[in-house]
XYZ file of C-alpha atoms in Angstrom:
619
model
C 13.202 -7.584 -18.360
C 12.796 -7.281 -22.051
C 10.064 -5.596 -23.699
C 8.920 -9.000 -25.257
C 8.886 -10.593 -21.810
C 6.748 -7.586 -20.459
C 4.478 -7.911 -23.240
C 4.034 -11.564 -22.544
C 3.623 -11.098 -18.850
C 0.886 -8.350 -19.061
C -0.826 -10.657 -21.717
C -0.638 -13.646 -19.289
C -1.795 -11.722 -16.243
C -4.602 -10.354 -18.096
C -5.684 -13.671 -19.268
C -5.289 -15.360 -15.810
C -7.144 -12.281 -14.128
C -10.030 -12.622 -16.654
C -10.354 -16.347 -16.132
C -10.125 -16.030 -12.189
C -12.663 -13.242 -12.213
C -15.134 -15.146 -14.278
C -14.540 -18.576 -12.473
C -15.157 -16.596 -8.922
C -18.223 -14.954 -10.392
C -19.658 -18.137 -11.665
C -18.843 -20.040 -8.620
C -20.067 -17.136 -6.082
C -23.436 -17.002 -8.093
C -23.798 -20.601 -8.307
C -23.087 -20.812 -4.524
C -25.703 -18.144 -3.987
C -28.382 -19.599 -6.030
C -27.681 -23.106 -4.509
C -28.192 -21.566 -1.008
C -31.470 -19.986 -2.195
C -32.468 -23.406 -3.635
C -31.468 -25.094 -0.365
C -33.376 -22.428 1.793
C -36.471 -22.955 -0.438
C -36.421 -26.582 -0.278
C -35.927 -26.426 3.593
C -38.777 -24.157 3.983
C -41.013 -26.333 1.729
C -39.903 -29.377 3.850
C -40.908 -27.544 7.081
C -44.169 -26.379 5.693
C -44.593 -30.035 4.698
C -43.808 -31.069 8.311
C -46.260 -28.569 9.804
C -48.915 -29.593 7.206
C -48.209 -33.408 8.356
C -48.300 -32.218 12.161
C -51.357 -30.559 11.704
C -52.955 -33.332 9.919
C -51.803 -35.809 12.534
C -53.284 -33.582 15.271
C -56.600 -33.293 13.445
C -56.639 -37.073 13.044
C -55.860 -37.484 16.990
C -58.335 -34.840 17.730
C -61.174 -36.738 15.493
C -60.390 -40.159 17.142
C -60.518 -38.861 20.670
C -63.903 -37.087 19.797
C -64.931 -40.421 18.534
C -64.270 -42.015 21.718
C -65.820 -39.119 23.744
C -69.029 -39.236 21.646
C -69.323 -43.156 21.978
C -72.191 -44.756 24.209
C -69.722 -46.728 26.241
C -67.908 -43.604 27.328
C -71.044 -41.852 28.251
C -72.164 -44.823 30.172
C -68.722 -45.025 32.023
C -69.022 -41.188 32.858
C -72.554 -41.666 34.067
C -71.536 -44.523 36.387
C -68.499 -42.681 37.741
C -70.619 -39.725 38.564
C -72.604 -41.866 41.152
C -71.630 -41.487 44.833
C -70.356 -45.021 45.413
C -69.002 -45.797 42.007
C -66.188 -48.275 41.560
C -63.411 -46.965 39.339
C -61.625 -50.249 39.164
C -64.292 -51.658 37.080
C -62.877 -49.516 34.249
C -59.299 -49.909 34.446
C -58.849 -51.568 31.337
C -61.368 -49.487 29.116
C -58.579 -46.983 27.711
C -56.398 -50.000 26.450
C -59.545 -51.141 24.323
C -60.320 -47.676 23.137
C -56.806 -47.002 22.321
C -56.411 -50.053 20.193
C -59.991 -49.574 18.502
C -59.094 -46.003 17.227
C -55.334 -46.572 16.589
C -53.887 -44.249 19.148
C -50.677 -44.812 21.002
C -51.660 -43.049 24.224
C -55.069 -43.221 25.983
C -56.296 -42.124 29.592
C -59.462 -41.679 31.452
C -59.559 -39.052 34.004
C -62.277 -38.483 36.671
C -63.613 -34.963 37.517
C -61.373 -34.613 40.446
C -58.173 -35.341 38.249
C -57.976 -38.849 39.319
C -56.662 -41.213 36.554
C -59.371 -44.082 35.928
C -57.590 -46.069 33.296
C -54.322 -45.730 31.195
C -53.328 -47.532 28.147
C -49.731 -46.793 28.302
C -48.986 -46.618 31.922
C -51.578 -48.787 33.981
C -49.586 -48.754 37.247
C -50.246 -44.793 37.572
C -54.029 -45.472 37.699
C -55.158 -43.732 40.955
C -52.707 -40.673 40.460
C -53.647 -37.185 40.205
C -53.751 -35.448 36.714
C -54.017 -31.860 37.967
C -52.957 -30.324 34.749
C -56.199 -31.870 33.107
C -58.530 -30.171 35.568
C -57.072 -26.718 35.303
C -58.732 -26.267 31.987
C -62.629 -26.930 32.596
C -63.362 -26.957 28.861
C -61.194 -28.681 26.239
C -63.592 -29.231 23.672
C -62.161 -26.493 21.392
C -58.525 -26.998 21.991
C -56.108 -28.373 19.406
C -53.489 -31.189 19.535
C -50.374 -29.964 21.270
C -47.023 -31.746 21.960
C -46.496 -33.458 25.582
C -43.974 -35.227 27.291
C -45.633 -38.548 28.065
C -44.159 -40.869 31.023
C -43.952 -44.504 30.102
C -42.765 -47.495 32.372
C -39.712 -47.885 30.312
C -39.085 -44.144 29.897
C -40.487 -41.159 28.244
C -42.062 -40.418 24.674
C -43.159 -37.365 22.717
C -46.802 -37.230 22.196
C -49.009 -35.377 20.112
C -51.978 -35.138 22.544
C -55.605 -34.138 22.362
C -57.869 -33.594 25.391
C -61.558 -33.449 25.456
C -64.310 -33.057 28.139
C -67.443 -34.887 28.539
C -69.778 -33.089 31.043
C -72.090 -35.316 33.344
C -74.186 -33.061 35.396
C -72.061 -30.826 37.259
C -68.892 -33.131 36.763
C -66.456 -33.471 33.936
C -65.008 -36.572 32.492
C -61.697 -36.127 30.836
C -60.747 -38.287 27.749
C -56.868 -38.025 26.834
C -55.670 -39.440 23.556
C -52.394 -39.145 21.581
C -49.846 -40.586 19.100
C -46.223 -40.801 19.157
C -44.127 -38.274 17.425
C -41.106 -40.482 16.268
C -39.214 -41.954 13.325
C -42.660 -43.440 11.894
C -43.869 -39.810 11.728
C -40.554 -38.800 9.887
C -40.893 -41.705 7.597
C -44.321 -40.357 6.455
C -42.600 -37.122 5.184
C -41.719 -37.163 1.385
C -38.201 -35.824 0.974
C -36.454 -34.362 -2.084
C -33.104 -36.079 -3.187
C -30.125 -34.899 -0.923
C -32.352 -34.143 2.151
C -33.149 -35.949 5.330
C -34.930 -35.247 8.541
C -34.086 -35.973 12.215
C -36.175 -35.605 15.367
C -34.425 -34.871 18.904
C -37.031 -35.432 21.774
C -35.851 -32.863 24.273
C -37.262 -34.925 27.323
C -34.139 -35.222 29.327
C -32.250 -32.582 31.229
C -28.963 -33.094 29.340
C -28.188 -34.082 25.705
C -29.164 -37.768 24.904
C -27.724 -39.228 21.895
C -30.472 -41.910 21.949
C -33.072 -39.062 21.813
C -31.996 -38.283 18.176
C -33.709 -40.471 15.704
C -34.288 -40.358 11.837
C -36.537 -42.325 9.975
C -34.888 -45.713 10.407
C -34.051 -45.374 14.074
C -31.442 -43.722 16.381
C -29.264 -41.499 14.211
C -25.754 -42.418 13.590
C -23.173 -39.934 14.860
C -25.453 -38.124 17.091
C -22.738 -36.728 19.342
C -22.004 -34.366 16.416
C -25.105 -32.435 16.606
C -24.878 -31.848 20.439
C -23.504 -28.191 19.994
C -26.315 -27.365 17.541
C -28.981 -28.934 19.972
C -27.673 -27.153 22.991
C -27.723 -23.786 20.978
C -31.345 -24.342 20.292
C -31.929 -25.340 24.056
C -30.390 -22.138 25.276
C -32.374 -19.945 22.648
C -35.363 -21.732 21.025
C -35.257 -20.326 17.626
C -34.344 -21.682 13.995
C -30.615 -22.264 13.690
C -28.652 -23.194 10.966
C -25.341 -25.102 11.027
C -22.996 -26.857 8.719
C -21.596 -30.382 9.900
C -18.495 -31.596 8.109
C -18.253 -35.535 8.441
C -14.954 -35.889 6.941
C -12.141 -34.078 5.213
C -14.096 -34.313 2.051
C -16.100 -31.156 1.592
C -18.798 -33.002 -0.535
C -19.649 -35.062 2.768
C -20.778 -31.777 4.644
C -24.312 -31.269 5.363
C -26.359 -27.983 6.268
C -28.862 -28.563 9.259
C -31.771 -26.234 9.916
C -32.878 -26.738 13.659
C -36.563 -25.874 14.175
C -37.692 -25.839 17.673
C -40.747 -27.893 18.563
C -42.698 -26.244 21.451
C -45.329 -27.699 24.106
C -48.645 -26.098 25.269
C -46.820 -24.150 27.801
C -44.109 -22.964 25.296
C -41.397 -25.490 26.684
C -38.896 -26.970 24.364
C -40.055 -30.618 23.736
C -38.351 -31.436 20.504
C -36.111 -30.191 17.739
C -36.788 -31.055 14.096
C -33.503 -31.053 11.907
C -33.819 -30.773 8.297
C -30.347 -31.639 6.673
C -29.264 -30.771 3.206
C -26.360 -32.284 1.522
C -23.806 -29.905 0.193
C -22.407 -32.586 -2.465
C -24.121 -31.118 -5.298
C -22.908 -27.767 -4.510
C -19.240 -28.937 -3.936
C -19.419 -31.071 -7.183
C -20.659 -27.994 -9.150
C -17.880 -25.832 -7.527
C -15.128 -28.489 -8.424
C -16.637 -28.810 -11.878
C -16.423 -24.975 -12.440
C -12.817 -24.726 -11.043
C -11.840 -27.514 -13.197
C -13.261 -26.131 -15.959
C -11.789 -22.475 -15.407
C -8.417 -24.291 -14.912
C -8.628 -25.965 -18.287
C -9.799 -22.840 -19.972
C -6.958 -21.035 -18.173
C -4.374 -23.621 -19.387
C -5.675 -23.602 -22.974
C -5.573 -19.464 -22.682
C -2.219 -19.494 -21.411
C -1.257 -21.688 -24.377
C -2.905 -19.638 -26.785
C -1.653 -16.519 -25.051
C 1.722 -17.555 -25.328
C 1.626 -18.128 -28.883
C -0.171 -15.141 -29.898
C 1.953 -12.876 -27.562
C 4.990 -14.471 -28.935
C 3.939 -13.519 -32.460
C 2.647 -10.207 -31.564
C 5.657 -9.456 -29.487
C 7.923 -10.466 -32.389
C 6.074 -8.023 -34.807
C 6.492 -5.270 -32.430
C 9.882 -5.884 -30.915
C 11.791 -6.726 -34.108
C 11.668 -3.339 -35.502
C 12.628 -1.915 -32.168
C 15.608 -4.346 -32.072
C 16.657 -3.103 -35.486
C 16.265 0.449 -34.505
C 18.431 -0.127 -31.253
C 20.892 -2.053 -33.511
C 20.986 1.020 -35.855
C 21.413 3.507 -33.034
C 24.421 1.459 -31.685
C 25.884 1.635 -35.281
C 25.366 5.394 -35.304
C 27.155 5.627 -32.139
C 29.840 3.969 -33.336
C 30.381 6.443 -36.126
C 28.286 4.751 -39.261
C 26.346 7.829 -39.593
C 24.795 6.537 -42.796
C 22.840 3.899 -41.150
C 19.423 3.145 -42.460
C 16.438 0.982 -41.323
C 13.990 -0.628 -43.545
C 10.687 0.891 -43.484
C 7.791 -1.371 -42.698
C 3.932 -0.105 -42.462
C 2.864 3.484 -41.410
C 2.032 2.765 -37.839
C 4.055 4.642 -35.160
C 7.028 2.307 -35.479
C 7.223 2.971 -39.038
C 7.135 6.678 -38.314
C 9.711 6.190 -35.933
C 11.962 4.316 -38.352
C 11.273 7.101 -41.156
C 12.425 9.790 -38.332
C 15.375 7.678 -37.725
C 16.489 7.542 -41.307
C 15.827 11.490 -41.946
C 17.992 12.025 -38.952
C 20.869 9.861 -40.006
C 20.614 11.336 -43.411
C 20.910 14.716 -41.855
C 24.031 13.556 -39.594
C 25.640 12.152 -42.756
C 25.227 15.212 -44.610
C 26.416 17.235 -41.932
C 29.375 15.249 -40.967
C 32.088 16.711 -43.368
C 30.748 20.326 -42.246
C 31.021 19.227 -38.675
C 34.650 17.808 -39.067
C 35.718 20.864 -41.229
C 34.229 23.221 -38.609
C 36.031 21.417 -35.737
C 39.318 21.590 -37.637
C 39.008 25.122 -38.378
C 38.139 25.872 -34.797
C 41.058 23.681 -33.683
C 43.497 25.511 -36.009
C 42.235 28.924 -35.025
C 42.808 28.112 -31.135
C 46.059 27.104 -32.114
C 46.934 30.298 -34.210
C 45.555 32.426 -31.265
C 47.400 30.483 -28.715
C 50.748 30.314 -30.823
C 50.161 34.217 -31.442
C 49.850 35.048 -27.675
C 53.122 32.723 -26.831
C 54.972 34.395 -29.648
C 54.055 37.972 -28.865
C 55.575 37.801 -25.562
C 59.121 37.455 -26.693
C 58.841 39.397 -29.843
C 57.695 42.490 -28.172
C 61.105 42.910 -26.090
C 62.975 41.849 -29.173
C 61.472 44.765 -30.985
C 62.281 47.149 -28.287
C 65.814 45.698 -28.222
C 66.298 46.396 -32.155
C 64.964 50.008 -31.790
C 67.570 50.629 -29.065
C 70.202 49.310 -31.089
C 69.288 51.659 -33.901
C 69.099 54.608 -31.644
C 72.508 53.711 -30.114
C 74.389 54.317 -33.470
C 74.612 57.932 -32.407
C 76.415 57.054 -29.234
C 80.190 57.052 -29.044
C 81.860 53.255 -29.349
C 82.038 52.548 -25.769
C 78.451 53.289 -24.982
C 77.464 51.544 -28.113
C 79.395 48.585 -27.337
C 77.629 48.436 -23.912
C 74.101 48.700 -25.368
C 74.943 46.233 -28.119
C 76.141 43.535 -25.582
C 72.989 44.259 -23.670
C 70.677 44.089 -26.471
C 72.183 40.872 -27.718
C 72.046 39.360 -24.553
C 68.283 40.099 -24.532
C 67.761 38.817 -28.070
C 69.468 35.524 -27.257
C 67.375 34.932 -24.250
C 64.009 35.832 -25.974
C 65.211 33.647 -28.985
C 65.810 30.876 -26.774
C 62.149 31.411 -25.274
C 60.964 31.335 -28.899
C 62.762 28.073 -29.523
C 61.367 26.588 -26.253
C 57.890 27.462 -27.195
C 58.141 26.101 -30.695
C 59.870 23.068 -29.254
C 57.003 22.174 -26.993
C 54.213 22.911 -29.749
C 56.389 20.504 -31.906
C 56.499 17.728 -29.028
C 52.882 18.084 -28.464
C 52.063 17.570 -32.276
C 54.402 14.876 -32.702
C 53.382 12.636 -29.629
C 54.738 9.212 -30.342
C 52.521 6.030 -30.378
C 52.938 4.177 -27.034
C 55.597 1.196 -27.111
C 53.649 -1.292 -24.441
C 55.775 -3.132 -22.021
C 55.181 -4.386 -18.369
C 55.477 -1.213 -16.033
C 55.388 -1.024 -12.305
C 53.007 1.836 -11.726
C 53.976 2.581 -8.168
C 57.940 2.633 -9.192
C 57.272 4.939 -11.942
C 55.048 7.362 -9.689
C 58.037 7.167 -7.256
C 60.547 8.315 -9.953
C 58.431 11.105 -11.135
C 58.098 12.569 -7.534
C 61.773 11.916 -6.859
C 62.578 14.442 -9.466
C 60.925 17.174 -7.744
C 62.210 16.540 -4.025
C 64.561 19.450 -4.282
C 61.858 21.840 -4.876
C 59.497 20.434 -2.139
C 62.196 21.362 0.452
C 63.809 24.315 -1.465
C 65.264 26.795 1.044
C 63.495 30.129 1.523
C 60.165 28.649 0.095
C 57.168 27.077 1.705
C 57.675 23.316 2.393
C 55.467 20.802 0.545
C 54.945 17.435 2.105
C 54.414 14.320 0.304
C 52.113 11.460 1.482
C 52.273 8.122 -0.453
C 49.503 5.290 -0.215
C 50.624 2.934 -2.692
C 48.981 -0.405 -2.933
C 51.359 -3.504 -2.371
C 51.466 -5.592 -4.233
C 50.254 -3.839 -7.382
C 50.211 -5.758 -10.581
C 52.434 -4.499 -13.443
C 50.239 -3.108 -16.373
C 50.773 -2.954 -20.283
C 51.982 0.792 -20.661
C 54.580 2.813 -22.276
C 57.096 3.435 -19.264
C 58.406 6.886 -21.010
C 55.085 8.188 -21.668
C 53.552 7.369 -18.425
C 56.652 8.909 -16.559
C 55.944 12.073 -18.480
C 52.374 12.032 -17.543
C 53.023 11.573 -13.994
C 55.839 14.299 -14.030
C 53.187 16.818 -15.506
C 50.680 15.825 -12.876
C 53.201 16.467 -9.994
C 54.493 19.539 -11.504
C 51.042 20.947 -11.944
C 50.233 20.178 -8.249
C 53.799 21.914 -7.131
C 52.472 25.093 -9.177
C 49.143 24.747 -7.455
C 50.568 25.089 -3.888
C 52.862 28.392 -4.065
C 52.228 28.619 -0.261
C 52.983 25.224 0.557
C 50.867 22.225 1.257
C 50.474 18.408 1.067
C 50.895 16.330 -2.057
C 49.101 12.849 -1.789
C 49.698 9.929 -4.093
C 47.425 6.737 -4.029
C 47.282 3.807 -6.035
C 44.667 0.794 -5.813
C 43.786 -2.453 -7.589
C 40.211 -2.104 -9.423
C 40.065 -5.460 -11.031
C 40.601 -5.094 -14.800
C 42.026 -1.403 -13.843
C 44.711 0.141 -11.858
C 43.699 3.725 -10.317
C 46.241 6.511 -9.627
C 45.032 9.500 -7.565
C 47.155 12.636 -7.371
C 45.760 15.121 -4.653
C 47.113 18.691 -3.858
C 45.889 20.995 -1.000
C 45.828 24.316 -3.279
C 43.315 26.890 -3.655
C 41.292 24.484 -5.999
C 39.470 25.224 -9.267
C 35.978 26.702 -10.204
C 33.483 24.654 -12.096
C 34.185 26.761 -15.401
C 37.843 26.110 -14.872
C 37.355 22.336 -14.439
C 35.344 22.203 -17.724
C 38.213 23.583 -19.701
C 40.899 21.935 -17.888
C 42.111 19.468 -20.446
C 41.691 21.824 -23.419
C 45.179 22.369 -25.105
C 46.810 25.865 -24.504
C 44.388 26.636 -21.714
C 46.182 27.496 -18.501
C 45.203 29.122 -15.121
C 48.617 29.937 -14.374
C 50.578 33.371 -15.146
C 53.093 31.224 -17.120
C 53.020 28.066 -19.152
C 51.726 27.187 -22.631
C 48.854 25.169 -21.198
C 50.095 21.786 -22.701
C 50.898 19.721 -19.594
C 47.645 18.421 -18.943
C 46.580 18.157 -22.365
C 49.627 15.829 -22.794
C 48.466 13.906 -19.634
C 45.176 13.460 -21.246
C 46.567 12.086 -24.570
C 48.812 9.741 -22.797
C 46.027 8.346 -20.955
C 43.730 8.312 -23.956
C 46.541 6.288 -25.941
C 46.521 3.882 -22.999
C 42.912 3.410 -23.320
C 42.222 4.861 -19.919
C 40.253 7.500 -18.459
C 41.054 10.654 -16.613
C 38.825 12.926 -14.343
C 39.326 15.625 -12.047
C 37.502 16.704 -8.806
C 38.105 20.044 -7.177
C 36.686 22.361 -4.693
C 37.658 26.022 -4.293
C 39.687 26.475 -1.312
C 40.037 22.773 -0.624
C 42.385 21.389 -3.541
C 42.298 19.289 -6.442
C 42.331 15.427 -7.241
C 43.174 13.890 -10.412
C 41.898 10.417 -10.900
C 43.526 8.191 -13.811
C 42.171 4.678 -14.496
C 44.432 2.366 -16.643
C 43.592 -1.019 -18.004
C 46.093 -3.709 -16.811
C 46.161 -5.317 -20.324
C 46.085 -3.819 -23.672
C 43.987 -5.293 -26.332
C 41.697 -4.379 -29.202
C 38.804 -4.938 -27.011
C 39.902 -2.221 -24.554
C 37.503 0.439 -23.966
C 38.616 4.146 -24.816
C 37.317 6.270 -21.965
C 38.702 9.649 -23.272
C 38.605 10.585 -26.937
C 40.122 13.522 -28.879
C 38.298 15.420 -31.568
C 38.492 13.675 -35.049
C 41.370 14.501 -37.152
C 43.462 16.525 -34.361
C 45.123 16.153 -31.106
C 44.198 19.793 -30.160
C 40.727 19.044 -28.837
C 39.592 18.675 -25.173
C 38.553 15.439 -23.525
C 34.903 14.662 -23.120
C 35.295 14.035 -19.259
C 33.005 16.465 -17.514
C 35.401 16.816 -14.482
C 36.936 20.007 -13.006
C 40.272 20.955 -14.270
C 43.341 22.956 -13.518
């Protein structure tokens, strides 16, 4: 990923993260504020319900007290207190009293608990109401919820009981009003809220017992689990009901238990609050955040492209300039822009290339002098070996002049033979140096690498099995078919010949020579492995240096020639070695020669005498 892309990605992630955090924070706090407001509205509505409930109770108590204090009620109580009173004379009095005072329920009960008159259930006249006589004095009691039996069912009543004492007997007046949809309709509700009342008068959940201000509530079965939770544990419970897949249709309901005089659950008040306002607000926030994010991304894209272009353009110029320096143009310069860190980097780069350019000639001259000094040292070393015996031979000839003719002739013949031998060695040494200095340019032609390798090995087969010397075994793993490559057959044969000879010298006690070829895509790989004593890392580091050798005899030019041939073929050579386990030379040669071929091994400028840059072991 480019630096420009990274910069844009960082900017984009920052913008999205910022917008997301803000949107989440606004949504979270808006939802918390809505929940708090909803709780406050619910508590206000519950308070209103309790207030209305208390007012209705006071109104019922006032009407019941009016009936109790009425003269007609007193006459009925006095008449019923007589020993032979006839209760049937007053069976319809409760109905008239209920109508006159606007009560839904009215009953008169004698001192022994016998029902004298009932406005809501006349058929129960004569039955006992023992729960009334259990409390002798109802004068200070408040209104309470009561389950009221009716001919066609049951109802929930807000009931008040009063006592009218007559002598040593009590006459009881029971009055009440329904707690139903009319009561709910009297409540003033804020927008988005509604109330429902469940009359818990049946042993099981009854959908028909759930009413709202207009009658039986629709979808009453959806409230079953909420009602059952309150039935199990009579306490305020909150539940959200989703009416459809649209979250805006959901409602939060606060279920408030309504208890009777003996703490039994007789009803449940449900206060519902629509979540449409919250969902609409949340959607609006999310939509706004999305629009802001889109705008921010667009602006961020433009700004980041502009900023990244200003930042990365100098870096791209610096990268291109570094490539030019790597290719050899040490006088490359970068145009300075500004005095910031990038400008300082460009200034430092220009100073570096100026220093490199000024020191280039000195470096080349120093390398050239070092190469020629190494050449002179090696040449002096090689020439000193034959010159010393030649000097001794000449001195012996001078001394032999004192001898007689026969002895002088013997010394002369021996000395001349020695001089010829050493002169021949001198000629060989000079010839090798001359050959290395005049390595011809390769003449490329199609070459079969396997066949060239076999021909190089075939020259040394007599030495592999020479009588009286340890045997060297040859193993070949040549890929077939291996495509022909563009190469100089003579130079390639010479390089293979030097590698095989090097391996032969590395195994004086015998061993195994392994030859392997393989197809590597655009290249062909040749591996030559011996099982000699191997090399140290220090020896490997100097292996391809001209005139460097680890053998007692030799000029040290064999592997330098191999490296030169491989380099001229635009290939690469490396070596891997471990002491006591042998050495492996690896050559990679391109299949096709072109101006685009990569040079893996380079010589020191202006001379063929420098070592390869390959950091492998050598021999």
